[in-house]
Amino acid sequence: MTQSRHETQSTYETERKYEPTSPGAGGRLPDLTGAGPVASVTEAEIQELDAVYHDTADLRLAGAAATLRRRTGGADAGWHLKLPPTGDTREEVRAPLSEQVPEALRELVLSRTRGAALDPVVRIRTVRSVCLLRDAEGGVLAELSLDEVRAKALAPGGGSAAWTELEVELADGVAPGLLDKLEKRLGKKGFAPSDSASKLDRALRETGVRARAARPGAAGQPEPGTPGAHVLAYLREQVGLLVAVDAAARRDLPDGVHTMRVTCRRLRGCLRAYRSVLDRRITDPLRAELKWLAGELGVERDQEVLRERLGAGLAALPDELLLGPVAARLQVWDAGRGGEARARTRRALGSARYLRLLEALDALMTEPPLRAKASGKTGKVLGKGVLKEYDRLVERMEHALDQPPGQVRDVALHQARKEAKKVRYAAEVARPALGKPAGRLGKRAKAVQKVLGDHQDAVVAQEVLRELGVAAHAAHESAFTWGLLFGQERSRAGQRRRELPETWHRAADPALRDALNH
């Protein structure tokens, strides 16, 4: 799959690397004819590749399993940024050949480099023998490459290394299961899976670059199994996700901004629920900055939700109920608000404030400000954190359900929805320690959140539909369709309010609370 973003191309590679296990195995490409659906193999082609890898002085990209290189030779000469893999698949973002690191790629690694200089760290030259594995109809299944590699560190006095490796990369659309079949045959041909994630990983290790760039280890970490260990494990996972999803959010890829916003909320929720574990004098300012970032991202996400909701509403109507240029008006409305929201996201992610937040989160992981209860009784400390959030939700829900119909009740329900999210996130942190009770509470809080979320979306949609109807009327267009959609959203909001008491009753189960309290 290929996508264009800011003069770059994005491709996805599914591949595995192997090393010869005997002296004779690495001399030539193995014949894989008959391995699974492989019916024929093309004649080998020789390529000469020359790549210079760039990273920060302390190898922040390599530490995150990302690589940035300038490569000449072969059919894809240019700049290549490989993002951290998911299983056997990883994304490669390419930019045209230039002398300096392209700004588009520099931006995509900003969450990892934090603005540190990207300099050449190692040069890797490869003589590659390539053949294609084809099925019975001649279709390409995979590319098989045998690489003779020479690596040299670019710092003064840097070392060098040489080795042979084999790479299998699946063609687009080929099921990943083929890799297992090929691996079985390769084992018989004298090849074993490589213990290096990439050429760069091996080059940094064997030339000594990685050892010279090693950073100090984390200090002051909690003992395993303690409340502090559970809270830090959750925070570390979410901070990693925040950094990892940055590139997707910058390119406006599906769910990129949404995932980043939810991650901010999870981090804020954890820091709030477990203030007995981490010193709030350190974490409260972080919560404020995470709130700022989620708010900046929320403008674009909310616009996306509204666009999809209103677009689906129009698409569901029969043609005879679409009176006037409704699709065009919706498109113009979205273009205006959507462009402004996207620009706001980009400004936030390009700001020094955002980079300071990432640095502060790193510092929190490296030197966590642990309080005495971080080493207390795990069940008691984590259970109390969940129950505090739960009690706030009970208070909010009781207040909201007591309100008369109207805007005041809608606002109160929206506030209750926020509390339901916080209960859910607190339960996520505690579930590894508290087990099923925390899991059940999290699921029931999510159900409440879902009902209240659809209610809130319907409330907001009504406001926008009214604005669109007024604008259409002022332009001497029919406002009928907008009024019809307004009525549907009002009905949907009413339906969610009627569902809420039963959904809340399941979440407010006293037995579940008792289980968490013990």
Short mmCIF file of C-alpha atoms in Angstrom, two decimals:
data_model
loop_
_atom_site.label_atom_id
_atom_site.label_comp_id
_atom_site.label_asym_id
_atom_site.label_seq_id
_atom_site.Cartn_x
_atom_site.Cartn_y
_atom_site.Cartn_z
CA MET A 1 0.00 0.00 0.00
CA THR A 2 1.27 3.48 -0.88
CA GLN A 3 0.12 6.86 0.45
CA SER A 4 1.40 10.35 -0.37
CA ARG A 5 1.87 12.84 2.46
CA HIS A 6 3.96 16.02 2.25
CA GLU A 7 5.99 14.83 -0.78
CA THR A 8 6.62 11.43 0.77
CA GLN A 9 5.49 7.93 -0.11
CA SER A 10 4.50 5.35 2.46
CA THR A 11 4.84 1.62 1.86
CA TYR A 12 4.37 -1.40 4.10
CA GLU A 13 6.88 -4.25 4.12
CA THR A 14 6.34 -7.74 5.49
CA GLU A 15 9.70 -9.45 5.73
CA ARG A 16 12.04 -11.68 7.71
CA LYS A 17 15.82 -11.82 7.88
CA TYR A 18 18.05 -14.90 8.10
CA GLU A 19 21.71 -15.76 8.61
CA PRO A 20 23.64 -18.70 7.11
CA THR A 21 24.35 -21.41 9.67
CA SER A 22 27.10 -23.06 7.67
CA PRO A 23 29.99 -21.62 5.59
CA GLY A 24 28.57 -22.83 2.30
CA ALA A 25 24.99 -21.65 2.80
CA GLY A 26 25.67 -17.95 2.24
CA GLY A 27 27.43 -18.34 -1.10
CA ARG A 28 24.35 -18.23 -3.31
CA LEU A 29 20.59 -17.78 -3.26
CA PRO A 30 18.81 -20.95 -2.11
CA ASP A 31 16.34 -22.55 -4.50
CA LEU A 32 12.88 -22.33 -2.89
CA THR A 33 10.93 -23.88 -5.75
CA GLY A 34 8.23 -26.11 -4.29
CA ALA A 35 8.10 -24.33 -0.94
CA GLY A 36 4.37 -23.86 -0.47
CA PRO A 37 2.89 -22.23 -3.59
CA VAL A 38 6.31 -21.27 -5.05
CA ALA A 39 6.34 -22.76 -8.56
CA SER A 40 9.33 -20.94 -10.09
CA VAL A 41 12.18 -18.57 -9.25
CA THR A 42 13.52 -15.85 -11.55
CA GLU A 43 17.19 -15.55 -12.38
CA ALA A 44 19.20 -13.54 -9.86
CA GLU A 45 19.83 -9.82 -10.44
CA ILE A 46 22.79 -8.03 -8.84
CA GLN A 47 22.36 -4.62 -7.17
CA GLU A 48 24.89 -2.39 -5.41
CA LEU A 49 23.42 -0.30 -2.60
CA ASP A 50 25.10 2.41 -0.54
CA ALA A 51 23.26 3.70 2.53
CA VAL A 52 24.25 6.25 5.16
CA TYR A 53 22.16 5.99 8.33
CA HIS A 54 21.35 9.10 10.37
CA ASP A 55 20.50 9.28 14.05
CA THR A 56 20.99 11.42 17.14
CA ALA A 57 24.22 11.21 19.11
CA ASP A 58 22.55 8.90 21.65
CA LEU A 59 20.79 6.81 18.95
CA ARG A 60 17.22 7.71 19.86
CA LEU A 61 15.86 6.34 16.59
CA ALA A 62 17.71 3.05 16.85
CA GLY A 63 16.59 2.77 20.46
CA ALA A 64 13.00 2.94 19.22
CA ALA A 65 13.63 0.38 16.42
CA ALA A 66 13.33 3.11 13.78
CA THR A 67 15.87 3.80 11.00
CA LEU A 68 16.56 6.80 8.76
CA ARG A 69 18.88 6.38 5.79
CA ARG A 70 19.99 8.06 2.57
CA ARG A 71 20.47 5.33 -0.01
CA THR A 72 21.78 5.32 -3.55
CA GLY A 73 21.64 2.42 -5.96
CA GLY A 74 18.69 0.15 -6.66
CA ALA A 75 15.25 1.12 -7.88
CA ASP A 76 14.28 3.06 -4.76
CA ALA A 77 17.18 5.47 -4.25
CA GLY A 78 16.31 8.27 -1.85
CA TRP A 79 15.62 8.85 1.83
CA HIS A 80 13.94 6.00 3.71
CA LEU A 81 12.42 6.25 7.18
CA LYS A 82 11.45 2.88 8.62
CA LEU A 83 9.09 3.14 11.56
CA PRO A 84 9.03 0.53 14.37
CA PRO A 85 7.62 -2.81 13.16
CA THR A 86 4.42 -4.58 14.11
CA GLY A 87 5.27 -8.28 13.96
CA ASP A 88 6.85 -8.95 10.55
CA THR A 89 5.40 -5.78 9.01
CA ARG A 90 6.78 -2.27 9.16
CA GLU A 91 6.05 1.02 7.41
CA GLU A 92 8.66 2.71 5.26
CA VAL A 93 8.23 6.38 4.40
CA ARG A 94 10.27 7.53 1.41
CA ALA A 95 11.35 10.96 0.19
CA PRO A 96 13.32 11.99 -2.91
CA LEU A 97 17.11 12.00 -2.85
CA SER A 98 18.65 15.18 -1.42
CA GLU A 99 21.81 16.17 0.45
CA GLN A 100 20.08 17.02 3.74
CA VAL A 101 17.48 15.13 5.76
CA PRO A 102 14.11 16.09 4.22
CA GLU A 103 12.03 18.28 6.50
CA ALA A 104 9.01 15.98 6.08
CA LEU A 105 10.97 13.04 7.52
CA ARG A 106 12.61 15.15 10.21
CA GLU A 107 9.11 16.11 11.34
CA LEU A 108 7.96 12.47 11.47
CA VAL A 109 10.71 11.54 13.94
CA LEU A 110 10.38 14.67 16.09
CA SER A 111 8.57 12.82 18.88
CA ARG A 112 11.65 10.60 19.21
CA THR A 113 14.50 13.04 18.49
CA ARG A 114 12.94 16.02 20.39
CA GLY A 115 14.74 18.29 17.95
CA ALA A 116 18.23 16.82 18.48
CA ALA A 117 20.54 16.90 15.45
CA LEU A 118 20.37 13.99 13.01
CA ASP A 119 23.89 13.15 11.88
CA PRO A 120 25.46 10.28 9.90
CA VAL A 121 26.36 7.42 12.26
CA VAL A 122 27.17 4.43 10.04
CA ARG A 123 27.59 3.60 6.36
CA ILE A 124 26.40 0.26 5.01
CA ARG A 125 27.33 -0.98 1.55
CA THR A 126 25.51 -3.99 0.18
CA VAL A 127 25.98 -6.22 -2.84
CA ARG A 128 22.55 -7.75 -3.27
CA SER A 129 21.52 -10.77 -5.32
CA VAL A 130 17.76 -10.64 -5.90
CA CYS A 131 15.30 -13.14 -7.32
CA LEU A 132 11.49 -13.29 -7.37
CA LEU A 133 9.44 -16.22 -6.12
CA ARG A 134 6.42 -16.84 -8.37
CA ASP A 135 3.28 -18.96 -8.20
CA ALA A 136 1.99 -21.32 -10.91
CA GLU A 137 0.33 -18.42 -12.77
CA GLY A 138 3.51 -16.34 -12.76
CA GLY A 139 2.36 -13.95 -10.05
CA VAL A 140 5.04 -12.63 -7.70
CA LEU A 141 4.80 -14.04 -4.18
CA ALA A 142 7.95 -12.65 -2.61
CA GLU A 143 11.36 -11.16 -3.21
CA LEU A 144 14.37 -13.13 -2.01
CA SER A 145 17.61 -11.21 -1.44
CA LEU A 146 21.08 -12.44 -0.50
CA ASP A 147 23.14 -9.54 0.84
CA GLU A 148 26.91 -9.28 1.23
CA VAL A 149 27.14 -6.45 3.76
CA ARG A 150 30.02 -4.17 4.79
CA ALA A 151 29.42 -1.62 7.55
CA LYS A 152 31.64 1.18 8.87
CA ALA A 153 31.06 3.57 11.76
CA LEU A 154 31.39 7.20 10.63
CA ALA A 155 32.74 8.68 13.87
CA PRO A 156 36.54 9.10 14.11
CA GLY A 157 38.13 5.78 15.02
CA GLY A 158 34.94 3.89 14.21
CA GLY A 159 35.04 0.17 13.65
CA SER A 160 33.88 -1.93 10.72
CA ALA A 161 32.05 -5.20 10.20
CA ALA A 162 31.04 -7.59 7.41
CA TRP A 163 28.47 -10.36 7.17
CA THR A 164 26.03 -12.17 4.90
CA GLU A 165 22.28 -12.21 5.38
CA LEU A 166 19.17 -13.35 3.56
CA GLU A 167 15.92 -11.40 3.39
CA VAL A 168 12.44 -12.52 2.33
CA GLU A 169 9.91 -9.77 1.59
CA LEU A 170 6.33 -10.66 0.68
CA ALA A 171 4.63 -9.05 -2.30
CA ASP A 172 1.57 -6.89 -1.67
CA GLY A 173 -1.51 -8.91 -0.84
CA VAL A 174 0.28 -12.18 -0.13
CA ALA A 175 -0.84 -13.89 3.10
CA PRO A 176 1.82 -13.73 5.86
CA GLY A 177 1.52 -17.49 6.37
CA LEU A 178 3.81 -17.98 3.37
CA LEU A 179 6.73 -16.77 5.50
CA ASP A 180 6.38 -19.79 7.78
CA LYS A 181 6.49 -22.17 4.82
CA LEU A 182 9.55 -20.45 3.37
CA GLU A 183 11.26 -20.41 6.77
CA LYS A 184 10.87 -24.17 7.09
CA ARG A 185 12.55 -24.69 3.70
CA LEU A 186 15.29 -22.15 4.50
CA GLY A 187 16.11 -24.08 7.67
CA LYS A 188 16.84 -27.12 5.55
CA LYS A 189 18.99 -24.97 3.25
CA GLY A 190 21.23 -23.78 6.09
CA PHE A 191 19.61 -20.51 7.14
CA ALA A 192 18.30 -19.51 10.59
CA PRO A 193 16.31 -16.43 11.69
CA SER A 194 18.58 -13.48 12.35
CA ASP A 195 18.95 -12.20 15.90
CA SER A 196 19.28 -8.63 14.53
CA ALA A 197 16.15 -6.63 13.82
CA SER A 198 17.83 -4.79 10.93
CA LYS A 199 21.14 -4.25 9.18
CA LEU A 200 21.56 -1.07 11.20
CA ASP A 201 20.97 -2.89 14.47
CA ARG A 202 23.77 -5.33 13.68
CA ALA A 203 26.06 -2.64 12.29
CA LEU A 204 25.73 -0.47 15.40
CA ARG A 205 26.49 -3.43 17.62
CA GLU A 206 29.42 -4.87 15.67
CA THR A 207 31.13 -1.55 14.90
CA GLY A 208 30.89 -0.44 18.53
CA VAL A 209 28.68 2.60 17.88
CA ARG A 210 25.89 1.41 20.17
CA ALA A 211 28.22 0.84 23.11
CA ARG A 212 29.71 4.35 22.80
CA ALA A 213 26.26 5.95 22.59
CA ALA A 214 24.69 4.02 25.48
CA ARG A 215 22.66 6.14 27.90
CA PRO A 216 22.48 5.71 31.68
CA GLY A 217 19.82 3.28 32.87
CA ALA A 218 16.70 4.25 34.75
CA ALA A 219 17.08 4.93 38.47
CA GLY A 220 14.72 4.65 41.41
CA GLN A 221 12.35 2.12 39.87
CA PRO A 222 9.73 0.38 42.06
CA GLU A 223 9.95 -3.25 43.10
CA PRO A 224 8.09 -5.72 40.85
CA GLY A 225 4.50 -6.45 41.88
CA THR A 226 4.11 -3.27 43.95
CA PRO A 227 1.50 -0.57 43.27
CA GLY A 228 4.29 1.62 41.88
CA ALA A 229 5.33 -1.09 39.42
CA HIS A 230 1.76 -1.50 38.11
CA VAL A 231 1.24 2.24 37.71
CA LEU A 232 4.62 2.76 36.02
CA ALA A 233 4.04 -0.18 33.64
CA TYR A 234 0.75 1.35 32.49
CA LEU A 235 2.24 4.82 32.13
CA ARG A 236 5.23 3.47 30.21
CA GLU A 237 2.94 1.67 27.77
CA GLN A 238 0.87 4.81 27.17
CA VAL A 239 3.88 7.11 26.81
CA GLY A 240 5.30 4.69 24.25
CA LEU A 241 2.02 4.76 22.34
CA LEU A 242 1.88 8.55 22.43
CA VAL A 243 5.33 8.74 20.84
CA ALA A 244 4.61 5.96 18.35
CA VAL A 245 1.32 7.39 17.06
CA ASP A 246 2.80 10.85 16.55
CA ALA A 247 3.78 10.17 12.94
CA ALA A 248 0.27 8.94 12.07
CA ALA A 249 -1.33 12.00 13.68
CA ARG A 250 0.97 14.34 11.77
CA ARG A 251 0.00 12.73 8.45
CA ASP A 252 -3.71 12.64 9.27
CA LEU A 253 -3.82 8.86 8.91
CA PRO A 254 -6.98 7.05 10.06
CA ASP A 255 -7.38 7.09 13.86
CA GLY A 256 -4.02 8.82 14.36
CA VAL A 257 -5.37 11.93 16.08
CA HIS A 258 -8.07 9.93 17.87
CA THR A 259 -5.57 7.43 19.30
CA MET A 260 -3.27 10.22 20.42
CA ARG A 261 -6.09 12.08 22.15
CA VAL A 262 -7.32 8.95 23.96
CA THR A 263 -3.74 8.20 25.05
CA CYS A 264 -3.49 11.67 26.60
CA ARG A 265 -6.70 10.97 28.50
CA ARG A 266 -5.47 7.60 29.71
CA LEU A 267 -2.27 9.18 31.00
CA ARG A 268 -4.20 11.95 32.76
CA GLY A 269 -6.61 9.45 34.26
CA CYS A 270 -3.83 7.26 35.63
CA LEU A 271 -1.97 10.21 37.13
CA ARG A 272 -5.16 11.42 38.81
CA ALA A 273 -6.38 8.07 40.13
CA TYR A 274 -3.03 7.11 41.63
CA ARG A 275 -1.84 10.31 43.24
CA SER A 276 -1.12 8.24 46.34
CA VAL A 277 1.58 6.45 44.33
CA LEU A 278 3.24 9.37 42.48
CA ASP A 279 3.89 12.81 43.94
CA ARG A 280 1.23 15.16 42.59
CA ARG A 281 3.62 18.11 42.80
CA ILE A 282 5.29 16.50 39.79
CA THR A 283 2.28 14.88 38.14
CA ASP A 284 -0.30 17.68 38.40
CA PRO A 285 1.64 19.95 36.00
CA LEU A 286 1.91 16.99 33.64
CA ARG A 287 -1.83 16.43 33.83
CA ALA A 288 -2.38 20.08 32.91
CA GLU A 289 -0.11 19.77 29.87
CA LEU A 290 -1.79 16.53 28.77
CA LYS A 291 -5.14 18.30 29.06
CA TRP A 292 -3.81 21.07 26.82
CA LEU A 293 -2.60 18.60 24.18
CA ALA A 294 -5.84 16.58 24.25
CA GLY A 295 -7.78 19.84 23.84
CA GLU A 296 -5.75 20.86 20.79
CA LEU A 297 -6.20 17.44 19.20
CA GLY A 298 -9.87 17.37 20.18
CA VAL A 299 -10.83 20.15 17.79
CA GLU A 300 -9.85 18.02 14.79
CA ARG A 301 -11.23 14.80 16.26
CA ASP A 302 -14.58 16.35 17.11
CA GLN A 303 -14.83 17.74 13.59
CA GLU A 304 -14.05 14.29 12.18
CA VAL A 305 -16.79 12.69 14.30
CA LEU A 306 -19.32 15.31 13.24
CA ARG A 307 -18.39 15.02 9.56
CA GLU A 308 -18.82 11.25 9.60
CA ARG A 309 -22.05 11.43 11.59
CA LEU A 310 -23.71 14.08 9.41
CA GLY A 311 -22.43 12.47 6.22
CA ALA A 312 -23.86 9.11 7.27
CA GLY A 313 -27.16 10.79 8.10
CA LEU A 314 -27.40 12.30 4.62
CA ALA A 315 -26.35 9.06 2.93
CA ALA A 316 -29.13 7.16 4.72
CA LEU A 317 -31.89 9.45 3.39
CA PRO A 318 -33.71 8.61 0.16
CA ASP A 319 -33.13 11.01 -2.71
CA GLU A 320 -36.61 12.54 -2.44
CA LEU A 321 -35.76 13.86 1.03
CA LEU A 322 -32.55 15.57 -0.11
CA LEU A 323 -33.86 19.03 -0.93
CA GLY A 324 -31.34 21.63 -2.04
CA PRO A 325 -27.54 21.41 -2.36
CA VAL A 326 -27.18 19.68 1.02
CA ALA A 327 -24.09 17.60 0.16
CA ALA A 328 -22.28 20.66 -1.19
CA ARG A 329 -23.19 22.75 1.85
CA LEU A 330 -21.93 20.05 4.20
CA GLN A 331 -18.69 19.82 2.21
CA VAL A 332 -18.12 23.58 2.37
CA TRP A 333 -18.88 23.60 6.11
CA ASP A 334 -16.39 20.79 6.71
CA ALA A 335 -13.68 22.31 4.50
CA GLY A 336 -13.74 25.52 6.49
CA ARG A 337 -13.80 24.03 9.96
CA GLY A 338 -11.75 20.96 9.10
CA GLY A 339 -8.85 22.91 7.59
CA GLU A 340 -8.63 25.13 10.64
CA ALA A 341 -8.76 22.11 12.98
CA ARG A 342 -5.98 20.29 11.05
CA ALA A 343 -3.79 23.39 11.22
CA ARG A 344 -4.34 23.55 14.96
CA THR A 345 -3.18 19.95 15.37
CA ARG A 346 -0.04 20.58 13.34
CA ARG A 347 0.79 23.71 15.32
CA ALA A 348 0.46 21.82 18.59
CA LEU A 349 2.64 18.90 17.44
CA GLY A 350 5.25 21.29 16.09
CA SER A 351 5.43 23.38 19.25
CA ALA A 352 8.20 23.56 21.84
CA ARG A 353 5.49 23.03 24.47
CA TYR A 354 4.70 19.59 23.06
CA LEU A 355 8.37 18.58 23.04
CA ARG A 356 8.76 19.74 26.64
CA LEU A 357 5.79 17.54 27.56
CA LEU A 358 7.42 14.50 25.96
CA GLU A 359 10.67 15.22 27.78
CA ALA A 360 8.79 15.55 31.08
CA LEU A 361 7.04 12.22 30.51
CA ASP A 362 10.40 10.59 29.82
CA ALA A 363 11.75 12.05 33.05
CA LEU A 364 8.74 10.67 34.92
CA MET A 365 9.54 7.19 33.62
CA THR A 366 13.27 7.47 34.33
CA GLU A 367 13.02 8.94 37.83
CA PRO A 368 9.45 8.40 39.06
CA PRO A 369 8.53 10.54 42.11
CA LEU A 370 7.38 7.55 44.17
CA ARG A 371 5.45 8.07 47.40
CA ALA A 372 5.34 5.68 50.35
CA LYS A 373 2.25 3.87 49.06
CA ALA A 374 4.10 2.93 45.88
CA SER A 375 5.48 0.02 47.90
CA GLY A 376 2.32 -0.62 49.94
CA LYS A 377 -0.21 -3.45 49.67
CA THR A 378 -1.03 -3.68 45.99
CA GLY A 379 -4.68 -4.68 46.25
CA LYS A 380 -5.47 -2.05 48.84
CA VAL A 381 -3.68 0.85 47.13
CA LEU A 382 -4.92 0.14 43.59
CA GLY A 383 -8.42 -0.76 44.79
CA LYS A 384 -8.70 2.52 46.65
CA GLY A 385 -7.60 4.42 43.55
CA VAL A 386 -10.32 2.78 41.44
CA LEU A 387 -13.01 3.28 44.07
CA LYS A 388 -12.26 6.99 44.43
CA GLU A 389 -12.90 7.44 40.71
CA TYR A 390 -16.00 5.27 40.96
CA ASP A 391 -17.41 7.36 43.82
CA ARG A 392 -16.94 10.52 41.76
CA LEU A 393 -18.84 8.87 38.91
CA VAL A 394 -21.70 7.94 41.26
CA GLU A 395 -21.93 11.55 42.42
CA ARG A 396 -21.94 12.89 38.86
CA MET A 397 -24.51 10.37 37.65
CA GLU A 398 -26.90 11.00 40.54
CA HIS A 399 -26.66 14.73 39.91
CA ALA A 400 -27.23 14.35 36.16
CA LEU A 401 -30.21 12.01 36.51
CA ASP A 402 -31.86 14.46 38.93
CA GLN A 403 -31.78 17.32 36.42
CA PRO A 404 -34.89 18.36 34.44
CA PRO A 405 -34.78 18.05 30.62
CA GLY A 406 -32.77 20.73 28.87
CA GLN A 407 -29.28 22.11 28.47
CA VAL A 408 -28.38 21.81 32.16
CA ARG A 409 -29.06 18.08 32.09
CA ASP A 410 -27.16 17.66 28.82
CA VAL A 411 -24.11 19.34 30.34
CA ALA A 412 -24.39 17.22 33.48
CA LEU A 413 -24.57 14.02 31.42
CA HIS A 414 -21.49 15.09 29.49
CA GLN A 415 -19.59 15.60 32.75
CA ALA A 416 -20.72 12.16 33.92
CA ARG A 417 -19.37 10.70 30.69
CA LYS A 418 -15.94 12.14 31.48
CA GLU A 419 -16.03 10.51 34.90
CA ALA A 420 -17.00 7.16 33.36
CA LYS A 421 -13.86 7.35 31.20
CA LYS A 422 -11.71 7.99 34.28
CA VAL A 423 -13.18 4.97 36.05
CA ARG A 424 -12.46 2.85 32.99
CA TYR A 425 -8.84 4.01 32.77
CA ALA A 426 -8.24 3.55 36.50
CA ALA A 427 -9.62 0.01 36.21
CA GLU A 428 -7.28 -0.70 33.28
CA VAL A 429 -4.28 0.13 35.47
CA ALA A 430 -5.52 -2.07 38.32
CA ARG A 431 -6.75 -5.06 36.32
CA PRO A 432 -3.42 -6.96 36.21
CA ALA A 433 -3.40 -6.87 40.04
CA LEU A 434 -7.11 -6.95 40.95
CA GLY A 435 -8.29 -9.32 38.23
CA LYS A 436 -11.91 -9.85 37.21
CA PRO A 437 -13.61 -7.27 39.49
CA ALA A 438 -11.54 -4.46 37.94
CA GLY A 439 -12.16 -5.90 34.47
CA ARG A 440 -15.93 -6.03 34.99
CA LEU A 441 -16.03 -2.49 36.35
CA GLY A 442 -14.03 -1.27 33.37
CA LYS A 443 -16.42 -2.92 30.91
CA ARG A 444 -19.50 -1.52 32.65
CA ALA A 445 -17.99 1.95 32.84
CA LYS A 446 -17.25 1.68 29.11
CA ALA A 447 -20.90 0.78 28.45
CA VAL A 448 -22.02 3.88 30.38
CA GLN A 449 -19.47 5.95 28.50
CA LYS A 450 -20.74 4.63 25.16
CA VAL A 451 -24.37 5.55 25.87
CA LEU A 452 -23.42 8.99 27.15
CA GLY A 453 -20.99 9.48 24.26
CA ASP A 454 -23.65 8.87 21.62
CA HIS A 455 -25.98 11.16 23.57
CA GLN A 456 -23.39 13.94 23.57
CA ASP A 457 -22.67 13.48 19.85
CA ALA A 458 -26.39 13.77 19.15
CA VAL A 459 -26.61 16.96 21.23
CA VAL A 460 -23.67 18.56 19.40
CA ALA A 461 -25.00 17.41 16.02
CA GLN A 462 -28.31 19.15 16.72
CA GLU A 463 -26.50 22.44 17.27
CA VAL A 464 -24.59 22.11 13.99
CA LEU A 465 -27.67 21.03 12.03
CA ARG A 466 -29.55 24.07 13.30
CA GLU A 467 -26.68 26.30 12.11
CA LEU A 468 -26.69 24.60 8.70
CA GLY A 469 -30.45 24.98 8.43
CA VAL A 470 -30.29 28.70 9.27
CA ALA A 471 -27.49 29.21 6.74
CA ALA A 472 -29.45 27.35 4.06
CA HIS A 473 -32.57 29.45 4.73
CA ALA A 474 -30.53 32.66 4.53
CA ALA A 475 -29.19 31.53 1.14
CA HIS A 476 -32.79 30.90 -0.07
CA GLU A 477 -32.26 27.13 -0.02
CA SER A 478 -34.64 24.61 1.48
CA ALA A 479 -33.87 23.86 5.13
CA PHE A 480 -36.12 20.77 5.11
CA THR A 481 -33.33 18.16 5.04
CA TRP A 482 -31.42 19.82 7.87
CA GLY A 483 -34.59 19.94 9.94
CA LEU A 484 -35.24 16.27 9.25
CA LEU A 485 -31.74 15.30 10.41
CA PHE A 486 -32.17 17.55 13.45
CA GLY A 487 -35.29 15.63 14.40
CA GLN A 488 -33.51 12.31 13.99
CA GLU A 489 -30.66 13.42 16.26
CA ARG A 490 -33.11 14.70 18.89
CA SER A 491 -34.87 11.34 18.81
CA ARG A 492 -31.55 9.51 19.12
CA ALA A 493 -30.57 11.60 22.13
CA GLY A 494 -33.89 10.78 23.78
CA GLN A 495 -33.38 7.08 23.12
CA ARG A 496 -29.96 7.17 24.78
CA ARG A 497 -31.41 8.92 27.85
CA ARG A 498 -34.01 6.17 28.14
CA GLU A 499 -31.29 3.49 27.90
CA LEU A 500 -29.09 5.14 30.49
CA PRO A 501 -30.80 4.10 33.79
CA GLU A 502 -30.55 0.38 33.01
CA THR A 503 -26.95 0.67 31.80
CA TRP A 504 -26.05 2.66 34.89
CA HIS A 505 -27.81 0.18 37.18
CA ARG A 506 -25.48 -2.60 35.96
CA ALA A 507 -22.42 -0.41 36.56
CA ALA A 508 -23.61 0.64 40.04
CA ASP A 509 -23.69 -2.94 41.32
CA PRO A 510 -22.85 -2.85 45.09
CA ALA A 511 -21.40 -6.37 44.91
CA LEU A 512 -18.85 -5.20 42.36
CA ARG A 513 -17.82 -2.36 44.61
CA ASP A 514 -17.47 -4.73 47.56
CA ALA A 515 -15.25 -7.04 45.51
CA LEU A 516 -12.91 -4.15 44.70
CA ASN A 517 -12.88 -3.07 48.33
CA HIS A 518 -11.57 -6.45 49.47
#
